[in-house]
Amino acid sequence: MVDLDPREYEIAELGPKVREVEELDELEEMLELEEGGPNREDVKTLLVSRIERVEAEDEEEDAGEVDPSAHTVAELGNLIRKVDDVDELEVLLEEEKKGQDRKTAKRLIEQQLDSVRGSEEGEERERLSPEEKHPDLDHPTADKQYVSALTDGVYRDMWVYCETQRGELIDVSREMLGKARELMDEYNDEYDEAERVVAVVIGDEAEGIAEETIAYGADVAVYTEDPRLERFYHKPYTEVFCEMARAGSPNHGDDADADWKTIEGDEDADEQPYDEPRYALFPATNNGRDLSAQVQGELDSGLASDCSGLYIEKTVISNPAKTGEAGDKKEFERVLHMKRPDFSGFEYSTILCLDAPDREFHPQGASVIPGSFEMPEPDPEREGEVVEFDATLSSDWFRVTVEDHDRLEGGVDLTGREVIVALGRGIGDDPTQGVELGLDLVDAFDDADLGITRGIVTSSYQFEGHVEQYTKEERQIGETGQVVEPDVYIAAGISGAIQHKVGMDESDTIVSINTDPEADIRDFSDYFIEGDLFEVLPKLTEAVERGELELQAVADGRGGEN
């Protein structure tokens, strides 16, 4: 009997566990269990991939006997990482030159040679800047004003860029403030520190919004307001944020007054404001994605985009690019782990922003998918510091002006609803009636709305005029639509494709209705009703209207009646 039974897990939970299994026999037995049970294609793909990897690792291959031309560059790179013999690496390099003579392959072998030789000599290799190492190449970033990396820099606090629309905080800004508060409370307990959540607000009337961020968890709210900042502009918003981040930093020769960046009693700061934020969060909205990439690039750091999970803990790394020497291990503390969905949610990656031996990367930055975190309850009695930052605004940054504009009416935000009724291709037998039945169920709840899948948006269904407005892309839920977390999610006629799953699988209770008992959505539903949505939806509506809806009864096929 295997220790890990794949039938007991969803794909998102199974992935990290499978990567820990090293025994080939156990993996093959897991694959047999899956094939004889749920037989899910995504799980089988995961297991087959792991089996192939373990098989490859088990094939002990003498690098000195390897023909580089028989391997792809990626395969060769994995092979030579374990080679610590200079002679073997030199043979490989000569064979590559005589054969395919691939630049990337030669560079990988040469890098491993440099690493091994440096380890054998026991000497620290000279580290050169890119300009010094490759004087024959162009270096377009060499003239960036702040491209020089800090050394022994001082970093503090978690900064949250709070986006606004129509003079109000958008929901994801509040969500990020709540998560930042949670993270920094845990951080301060763990490290016995007093670091803070700093809200950043930029706009034409920003002071009132800055004050509001205190109620949602900020310790300090820094704002810049100017009539020209009424709408989002890439250049000025980037420059303002970066000027705030560097304010008072002696490393950049900025003597701006930034007392709010000095943490009282912080001996490391030497009575100077810290150089840059330790962490920075941005919303993964259209404007937030643009701003986060530009700010992090200008601050000479990295960015994990579209994240749905964050936590801070120490980690051990053996990558020579981060440790300085091949074979060494180094422990990094206070690392922000930034989880993001990959391959349409099939797997999750955890991104780390770590310093290199000759370069420091701060802020550790992430953009956050709206709806990823709980909305905090505001505390109007909470106290904090509100600071106006007198940023330098160049008229050149506003060379493009909007003379006139129309605001599109409508737009649907499903993220705050308690209940969502979502419709999929199962309405195909009578598309108009299917939408009508979904709307009837929506109306039976106090706080509900209608969502749809990508399949409806791209279908050729003919809808009558009175329901056509409910079939537009603005109601789409999934990877390319909205991400929702209602108390109850009712999925009618939805197969459960992974692209849709990533938009709703954080819902508290998922009820699915499908004629196919093997539909993928069954695997991640709390209640599965095998039946025709045209028959089931009216019964659900009647039960809700009578106040007699009991989910277990409905799932048992008793129509909600006891």
Short mmCIF file of C-alpha atoms in Angstrom, two decimals, residues 100-479:
data_model
loop_
_atom_site.label_atom_id
_atom_site.label_comp_id
_atom_site.label_asym_id
_atom_site.label_seq_id
_atom_site.Cartn_x
_atom_site.Cartn_y
_atom_site.Cartn_z
CA GLN A 100 27.14 21.50 -32.40
CA ASP A 101 29.15 24.38 -30.92
CA ARG A 102 26.10 25.89 -29.19
CA LYS A 103 26.78 29.18 -27.46
CA THR A 104 24.42 28.50 -24.57
CA ALA A 105 25.79 25.01 -23.99
CA LYS A 106 29.38 26.27 -23.97
CA ARG A 107 28.48 29.07 -21.58
CA LEU A 108 26.90 26.59 -19.13
CA ILE A 109 29.98 24.37 -19.19
CA GLU A 110 32.30 27.36 -18.80
CA GLN A 111 30.29 28.65 -15.85
CA GLN A 112 30.54 25.27 -14.13
CA LEU A 113 34.28 25.22 -14.86
CA ASP A 114 34.70 28.66 -13.29
CA SER A 115 32.75 27.54 -10.26
CA VAL A 116 34.74 24.32 -9.77
CA ARG A 117 38.10 26.03 -10.31
CA GLY A 118 37.17 28.74 -7.82
CA SER A 119 36.21 26.12 -5.24
CA GLU A 120 39.45 24.21 -5.76
CA GLU A 121 41.56 27.32 -5.37
CA GLY A 122 39.66 28.28 -2.23
CA GLU A 123 39.78 31.88 -3.30
CA GLU A 124 36.99 34.34 -3.78
CA ARG A 125 36.68 35.07 -7.46
CA GLU A 126 36.80 38.62 -8.64
CA ARG A 127 33.31 39.90 -9.30
CA LEU A 128 33.00 42.27 -12.20
CA SER A 129 30.11 44.44 -13.25
CA PRO A 130 28.44 43.53 -16.58
CA GLU A 131 30.09 46.58 -18.15
CA GLU A 132 33.55 45.41 -17.02
CA LYS A 133 32.97 41.77 -17.87
CA HIS A 134 31.60 42.40 -21.38
CA PRO A 135 32.98 45.73 -22.61
CA ASP A 136 32.22 44.74 -26.21
CA LEU A 137 28.45 44.72 -25.63
CA ASP A 138 25.94 47.52 -25.34
CA HIS A 139 24.58 48.12 -21.84
CA PRO A 140 21.34 50.09 -22.18
CA THR A 141 20.74 50.21 -18.42
CA ALA A 142 24.21 51.52 -17.59
CA ASP A 143 23.01 55.12 -17.57
CA LYS A 144 19.99 54.46 -15.32
CA GLN A 145 20.09 56.91 -12.50
CA TYR A 146 19.72 54.35 -9.74
CA VAL A 147 20.89 51.12 -11.32
CA SER A 148 23.82 50.78 -8.92
CA ALA A 149 22.92 48.16 -6.34
CA LEU A 150 23.05 49.03 -2.68
CA THR A 151 25.59 47.30 -0.48
CA ASP A 152 24.91 46.89 3.23
CA GLY A 153 21.64 48.71 2.69
CA VAL A 154 19.05 49.18 5.40
CA TYR A 155 15.55 47.91 4.57
CA ARG A 156 12.40 48.15 6.63
CA ASP A 157 8.61 47.91 6.46
CA MET A 158 6.08 46.50 4.04
CA TRP A 159 4.75 49.04 1.55
CA VAL A 160 1.33 48.68 -0.05
CA TYR A 161 0.39 50.69 -3.12
CA CYS A 162 -3.29 51.55 -2.62
CA GLU A 163 -5.00 52.00 -5.97
CA THR A 164 -8.12 54.13 -6.20
CA GLN A 165 -10.97 54.58 -8.64
CA ARG A 166 -13.33 57.55 -8.69
CA GLY A 167 -11.77 58.82 -5.48
CA GLU A 168 -12.23 55.59 -3.51
CA LEU A 169 -10.03 52.68 -2.49
CA ILE A 170 -10.67 49.62 -4.62
CA ASP A 171 -11.34 46.35 -2.80
CA VAL A 172 -7.99 44.75 -3.56
CA SER A 173 -6.23 47.68 -1.86
CA ARG A 174 -8.14 46.94 1.33
CA GLU A 175 -7.43 43.22 0.96
CA MET A 176 -3.69 43.86 0.64
CA LEU A 177 -3.67 46.14 3.68
CA GLY A 178 -5.35 43.43 5.75
CA LYS A 179 -2.87 40.78 4.57
CA ALA A 180 0.09 43.12 5.11
CA ARG A 181 -1.10 43.80 8.66
CA GLU A 182 -1.30 40.06 9.34
CA LEU A 183 2.15 39.41 7.84
CA MET A 184 3.91 42.21 9.70
CA ASP A 185 2.30 41.33 13.04
CA GLU A 186 3.68 37.80 12.66
CA TYR A 187 7.01 39.17 11.43
CA ASN A 188 7.42 41.49 14.41
CA ASP A 189 6.63 38.67 16.84
CA GLU A 190 9.08 36.33 15.12
CA TYR A 191 12.00 38.77 14.88
CA ASP A 192 11.23 41.02 17.86
CA GLU A 193 10.99 44.03 15.54
CA ALA A 194 8.68 47.02 15.19
CA GLU A 195 8.41 47.25 11.41
CA ARG A 196 5.30 48.74 9.89
CA VAL A 197 2.75 48.61 7.13
CA VAL A 198 3.14 51.72 4.96
CA ALA A 199 0.28 52.64 2.63
CA VAL A 200 1.16 54.64 -0.49
CA VAL A 201 -1.57 56.79 -2.03
CA ILE A 202 -1.10 58.90 -5.17
CA GLY A 203 -3.82 61.04 -6.76
CA ASP A 204 -5.49 64.41 -7.00
CA GLU A 205 -7.31 64.20 -3.63
CA ALA A 206 -5.32 61.64 -1.71
CA GLU A 207 -5.29 62.85 1.89
CA GLY A 208 -8.72 61.52 2.84
CA ILE A 209 -7.96 58.15 1.29
CA ALA A 210 -4.61 58.02 3.10
CA GLU A 211 -6.45 58.53 6.38
CA GLU A 212 -8.82 55.68 5.48
CA THR A 213 -5.94 53.23 5.00
CA ILE A 214 -5.08 53.51 8.71
CA ALA A 215 -8.44 51.95 9.58
CA TYR A 216 -7.61 48.97 7.34
CA GLY A 217 -4.25 48.22 8.94
CA ALA A 218 -1.61 50.76 7.85
CA ASP A 219 0.72 52.22 10.48
CA VAL A 220 1.87 55.02 8.18
CA ALA A 221 0.09 56.44 5.14
CA VAL A 222 2.24 58.46 2.74
CA TYR A 223 0.45 60.41 0.05
CA THR A 224 1.16 62.79 -2.80
CA GLU A 225 -1.67 64.77 -4.31
CA ASP A 226 -1.76 67.02 -7.33
CA PRO A 227 -4.59 67.85 -9.77
CA ARG A 228 -2.48 66.42 -12.61
CA LEU A 229 -2.51 63.02 -10.90
CA GLU A 230 -6.27 62.64 -11.22
CA ARG A 231 -5.81 59.75 -13.62
CA PHE A 232 -3.09 57.13 -13.77
CA TYR A 233 0.04 58.07 -15.75
CA HIS A 234 2.92 55.61 -15.96
CA LYS A 235 5.83 58.03 -15.64
CA PRO A 236 4.76 60.33 -12.78
CA TYR A 237 3.26 57.53 -10.68
CA THR A 238 6.46 55.49 -11.03
CA GLU A 239 8.69 58.44 -10.21
CA VAL A 240 6.62 59.48 -7.19
CA PHE A 241 6.64 55.99 -5.70
CA CYS A 242 10.39 55.59 -6.25
CA GLU A 243 11.14 59.02 -4.82
CA MET A 244 9.17 58.07 -1.71
CA ALA A 245 11.04 54.77 -1.48
CA ARG A 246 14.45 56.46 -1.61
CA ALA A 247 13.57 59.53 0.46
CA GLY A 248 16.28 60.41 2.92
CA SER A 249 18.58 57.62 1.75
CA PRO A 250 22.25 58.65 2.11
CA ASN A 251 23.17 55.99 -0.50
CA HIS A 252 21.47 58.05 -3.19
CA GLY A 253 22.48 61.47 -1.96
CA ASP A 254 18.91 62.42 -1.21
CA ASP A 255 18.64 64.80 1.73
CA ALA A 256 14.84 64.96 1.66
CA ASP A 257 13.10 65.12 5.01
CA ALA A 258 11.91 61.57 5.66
CA ASP A 259 11.64 61.21 9.42
CA TRP A 260 8.67 58.89 8.92
CA LYS A 261 11.08 56.36 7.40
CA THR A 262 13.24 56.21 10.53
CA ILE A 263 12.19 53.57 13.03
CA GLU A 264 12.66 54.85 16.54
CA GLY A 265 15.31 52.96 18.47
CA ASP A 266 16.67 51.24 15.36
CA GLU A 267 20.43 51.08 15.88
CA ASP A 268 21.04 49.62 12.40
CA ALA A 269 19.58 52.72 10.80
CA ASP A 270 22.21 54.91 12.49
CA GLU A 271 19.57 57.63 12.92
CA GLN A 272 19.11 57.72 9.13
CA PRO A 273 15.96 56.78 7.24
CA TYR A 274 16.20 53.32 5.78
CA ASP A 275 17.32 53.03 2.17
CA GLU A 276 14.35 51.26 0.59
CA PRO A 277 11.32 49.23 1.69
CA ARG A 278 11.89 45.62 2.66
CA TYR A 279 8.70 44.45 0.91
CA ALA A 280 6.29 46.05 -1.58
CA LEU A 281 2.79 44.93 -2.63
CA PHE A 282 0.81 46.13 -5.64
CA PRO A 283 -2.64 45.15 -6.96
CA ALA A 284 -2.66 42.88 -10.01
CA THR A 285 -5.01 45.22 -11.86
CA ASN A 286 -4.34 46.77 -15.24
CA ASN A 287 -2.72 49.85 -13.71
CA GLY A 288 -1.19 47.97 -10.79
CA ARG A 289 0.58 45.48 -13.05
CA ASP A 290 2.10 48.31 -15.08
CA LEU A 291 3.18 50.28 -12.02
CA SER A 292 4.64 47.30 -10.15
CA ALA A 293 6.88 46.29 -13.06
CA GLN A 294 8.16 49.82 -13.60
CA VAL A 295 8.74 50.58 -9.92
CA GLN A 296 10.57 47.33 -9.23
CA GLY A 297 12.67 47.77 -12.35
CA GLU A 298 13.57 51.34 -11.43
CA LEU A 299 14.47 50.24 -7.88
CA ASP A 300 16.66 47.53 -9.42
CA SER A 301 14.78 44.64 -7.85
CA GLY A 302 12.51 41.80 -8.98
CA LEU A 303 8.77 41.21 -9.13
CA ALA A 304 6.51 38.18 -8.67
CA SER A 305 3.38 38.98 -10.64
CA ASP A 306 -0.21 37.83 -10.10
CA CYS A 307 0.29 36.21 -6.68
CA SER A 308 -2.44 34.57 -4.63
CA GLY A 309 -0.50 33.62 -1.50
CA LEU A 310 2.13 35.33 0.69
CA TYR A 311 4.08 34.31 3.76
CA ILE A 312 7.42 35.22 5.37
CA GLU A 313 9.95 32.67 6.60
CA LYS A 314 13.61 31.73 6.31
CA THR A 315 14.87 29.44 3.54
CA VAL A 316 18.07 27.57 2.67
CA ILE A 317 19.45 28.00 -0.87
CA SER A 318 22.29 26.17 -2.63
CA ASN A 319 22.18 28.00 -5.97
CA PRO A 320 25.74 29.29 -6.64
CA ALA A 321 24.28 32.50 -8.07
CA LYS A 322 23.01 33.28 -4.57
CA THR A 323 25.62 31.60 -2.37
CA GLY A 324 28.72 32.59 -4.34
CA GLU A 325 30.28 29.12 -4.52
CA ALA A 326 29.13 25.81 -5.97
CA GLY A 327 28.21 23.31 -3.27
CA ASP A 328 27.67 25.94 -0.59
CA LYS A 329 24.40 26.42 1.23
CA LYS A 330 23.20 29.67 2.67
CA GLU A 331 20.29 30.50 4.93
CA PHE A 332 18.28 33.60 4.03
CA GLU A 333 16.04 35.11 6.68
CA ARG A 334 12.92 37.27 6.40
CA VAL A 335 12.15 36.06 2.88
CA LEU A 336 8.76 36.90 1.40
CA HIS A 337 7.47 33.73 -0.26
CA MET A 338 5.21 34.73 -3.13
CA LYS A 339 2.92 31.98 -4.49
CA ARG A 340 1.40 32.31 -7.94
CA PRO A 341 -0.62 29.96 -10.15
CA ASP A 342 1.12 28.55 -13.23
CA PHE A 343 -0.18 26.61 -16.23
CA SER A 344 -3.74 27.85 -15.67
CA GLY A 345 -3.62 26.83 -12.02
CA PHE A 346 -2.35 23.30 -12.73
CA GLU A 347 0.62 24.03 -10.49
CA TYR A 348 1.73 26.78 -8.12
CA SER A 349 5.18 28.33 -8.06
CA THR A 350 6.73 30.05 -5.08
CA ILE A 351 8.88 33.02 -6.10
CA LEU A 352 11.71 34.30 -3.91
CA CYS A 353 13.61 37.57 -4.29
CA LEU A 354 17.03 36.88 -2.76
CA ASP A 355 20.23 38.89 -2.53
CA ALA A 356 23.28 37.79 -4.52
CA PRO A 357 26.83 37.86 -3.07
CA ASP A 358 27.55 41.23 -4.67
CA ARG A 359 24.09 42.67 -5.01
CA GLU A 360 21.04 43.31 -2.83
CA PHE A 361 17.50 43.08 -4.16
CA HIS A 362 14.90 45.19 -2.36
CA PRO A 363 12.02 45.68 -2.14
CA GLN A 364 10.93 42.07 -2.43
CA GLY A 365 7.91 42.83 -4.58
CA ALA A 366 4.65 41.15 -5.60
CA SER A 367 1.44 42.05 -7.37
CA VAL A 368 -1.64 40.45 -5.80
CA ILE A 369 -4.64 38.96 -7.63
CA PRO A 370 -7.85 40.68 -6.46
CA GLY A 371 -9.92 38.44 -4.20
CA SER A 372 -6.94 36.41 -2.95
CA PHE A 373 -7.27 37.58 0.65
CA GLU A 374 -10.09 38.30 3.07
CA MET A 375 -11.46 41.82 3.25
CA PRO A 376 -10.51 43.23 6.68
CA GLU A 377 -13.03 44.94 8.89
CA PRO A 378 -12.12 48.65 9.23
CA ASP A 379 -11.31 49.99 12.69
CA PRO A 380 -12.14 53.72 12.70
CA GLU A 381 -10.52 54.08 16.14
CA ARG A 382 -7.17 52.77 14.96
CA GLU A 383 -4.33 55.33 15.14
CA GLY A 384 -1.55 55.88 12.64
CA GLU A 385 0.62 58.52 11.01
CA VAL A 386 -0.49 60.32 7.84
CA VAL A 387 2.35 62.04 5.95
CA GLU A 388 2.18 64.30 2.92
CA PHE A 389 5.15 63.73 0.62
CA ASP A 390 6.18 66.71 -1.48
CA ALA A 391 7.22 64.88 -4.63
CA THR A 392 9.04 66.47 -7.54
CA LEU A 393 6.67 66.51 -10.53
CA SER A 394 8.15 67.39 -13.89
CA SER A 395 5.92 68.95 -16.52
CA ASP A 396 7.58 66.64 -19.07
CA TRP A 397 5.79 63.72 -17.44
CA PHE A 398 2.43 65.20 -18.41
CA ARG A 399 3.08 65.94 -22.07
CA VAL A 400 0.08 63.79 -23.00
CA THR A 401 -3.19 65.14 -21.63
CA VAL A 402 -6.74 63.84 -21.93
CA GLU A 403 -8.89 66.67 -23.27
CA ASP A 404 -12.21 64.84 -23.01
CA HIS A 405 -13.49 61.39 -22.13
CA ASP A 406 -16.65 59.36 -21.66
CA ARG A 407 -17.06 56.96 -18.76
CA LEU A 408 -18.50 53.63 -19.81
CA GLU A 409 -21.60 52.80 -17.86
CA GLY A 410 -22.10 49.35 -16.44
CA GLY A 411 -19.40 46.89 -15.65
CA VAL A 412 -20.06 44.03 -13.27
CA ASP A 413 -18.09 43.32 -10.11
CA LEU A 414 -18.91 39.86 -8.75
CA THR A 415 -16.18 39.78 -6.11
CA GLY A 416 -18.24 41.04 -3.17
CA ARG A 417 -21.32 38.82 -3.54
CA GLU A 418 -22.35 36.26 -0.91
CA VAL A 419 -23.80 33.92 -3.55
CA ILE A 420 -22.92 33.46 -7.21
CA VAL A 421 -24.93 31.36 -9.64
CA ALA A 422 -22.64 30.46 -12.55
CA LEU A 423 -23.80 29.00 -15.87
CA GLY A 424 -21.82 26.96 -18.38
CA ARG A 425 -22.38 25.20 -21.68
CA GLY A 426 -25.01 23.02 -20.07
CA ILE A 427 -27.57 25.68 -20.99
CA GLY A 428 -27.05 24.80 -24.68
CA ASP A 429 -30.37 22.97 -25.12
CA ASP A 430 -32.23 26.24 -24.51
CA PRO A 431 -29.77 29.09 -23.84
CA THR A 432 -32.35 31.77 -23.11
CA GLN A 433 -34.31 29.60 -20.67
CA GLY A 434 -31.07 28.54 -19.00
CA VAL A 435 -30.18 32.15 -18.26
CA GLU A 436 -33.73 32.85 -17.08
CA LEU A 437 -33.56 29.96 -14.60
CA GLY A 438 -30.18 31.19 -13.34
CA LEU A 439 -31.60 34.69 -12.81
CA ASP A 440 -34.61 33.28 -10.98
CA LEU A 441 -32.27 31.58 -8.50
CA VAL A 442 -30.20 34.77 -8.15
CA ASP A 443 -33.36 36.74 -7.31
CA ALA A 444 -34.28 34.24 -4.59
CA PHE A 445 -31.17 35.18 -2.58
CA ASP A 446 -30.59 38.47 -0.77
CA ASP A 447 -27.10 39.12 -2.11
CA ALA A 448 -26.38 37.18 -5.29
CA ASP A 449 -25.40 37.68 -8.91
CA LEU A 450 -24.99 35.71 -12.12
CA GLY A 451 -21.65 34.58 -13.54
CA ILE A 452 -20.77 32.68 -16.71
CA THR A 453 -17.92 30.63 -18.14
CA ARG A 454 -15.68 31.39 -21.09
CA GLY A 455 -17.63 28.77 -23.03
CA ILE A 456 -20.72 30.95 -23.05
CA VAL A 457 -18.82 34.09 -23.99
CA THR A 458 -17.28 32.42 -27.04
CA SER A 459 -20.30 30.32 -28.00
CA SER A 460 -22.62 30.87 -30.94
CA TYR A 461 -25.72 30.57 -28.78
CA GLN A 462 -28.64 32.78 -29.76
CA PHE A 463 -30.06 34.65 -26.76
CA GLU A 464 -33.25 36.65 -26.70
CA GLY A 465 -32.80 40.35 -26.03
CA HIS A 466 -34.00 40.41 -22.42
CA VAL A 467 -31.18 38.07 -21.26
CA GLU A 468 -28.42 38.93 -23.74
CA GLN A 469 -26.86 41.49 -21.37
CA TYR A 470 -26.11 38.67 -18.90
CA THR A 471 -23.96 36.74 -21.40
CA LYS A 472 -21.18 39.28 -21.90
CA GLU A 473 -17.51 38.91 -21.01
CA GLU A 474 -17.88 41.24 -18.01
CA ARG A 475 -19.54 38.36 -16.11
CA GLN A 476 -16.93 35.75 -17.01
CA ILE A 477 -15.33 33.86 -14.13
CA GLY A 478 -11.98 32.13 -14.49
CA GLU A 479 -8.39 32.60 -15.55
#
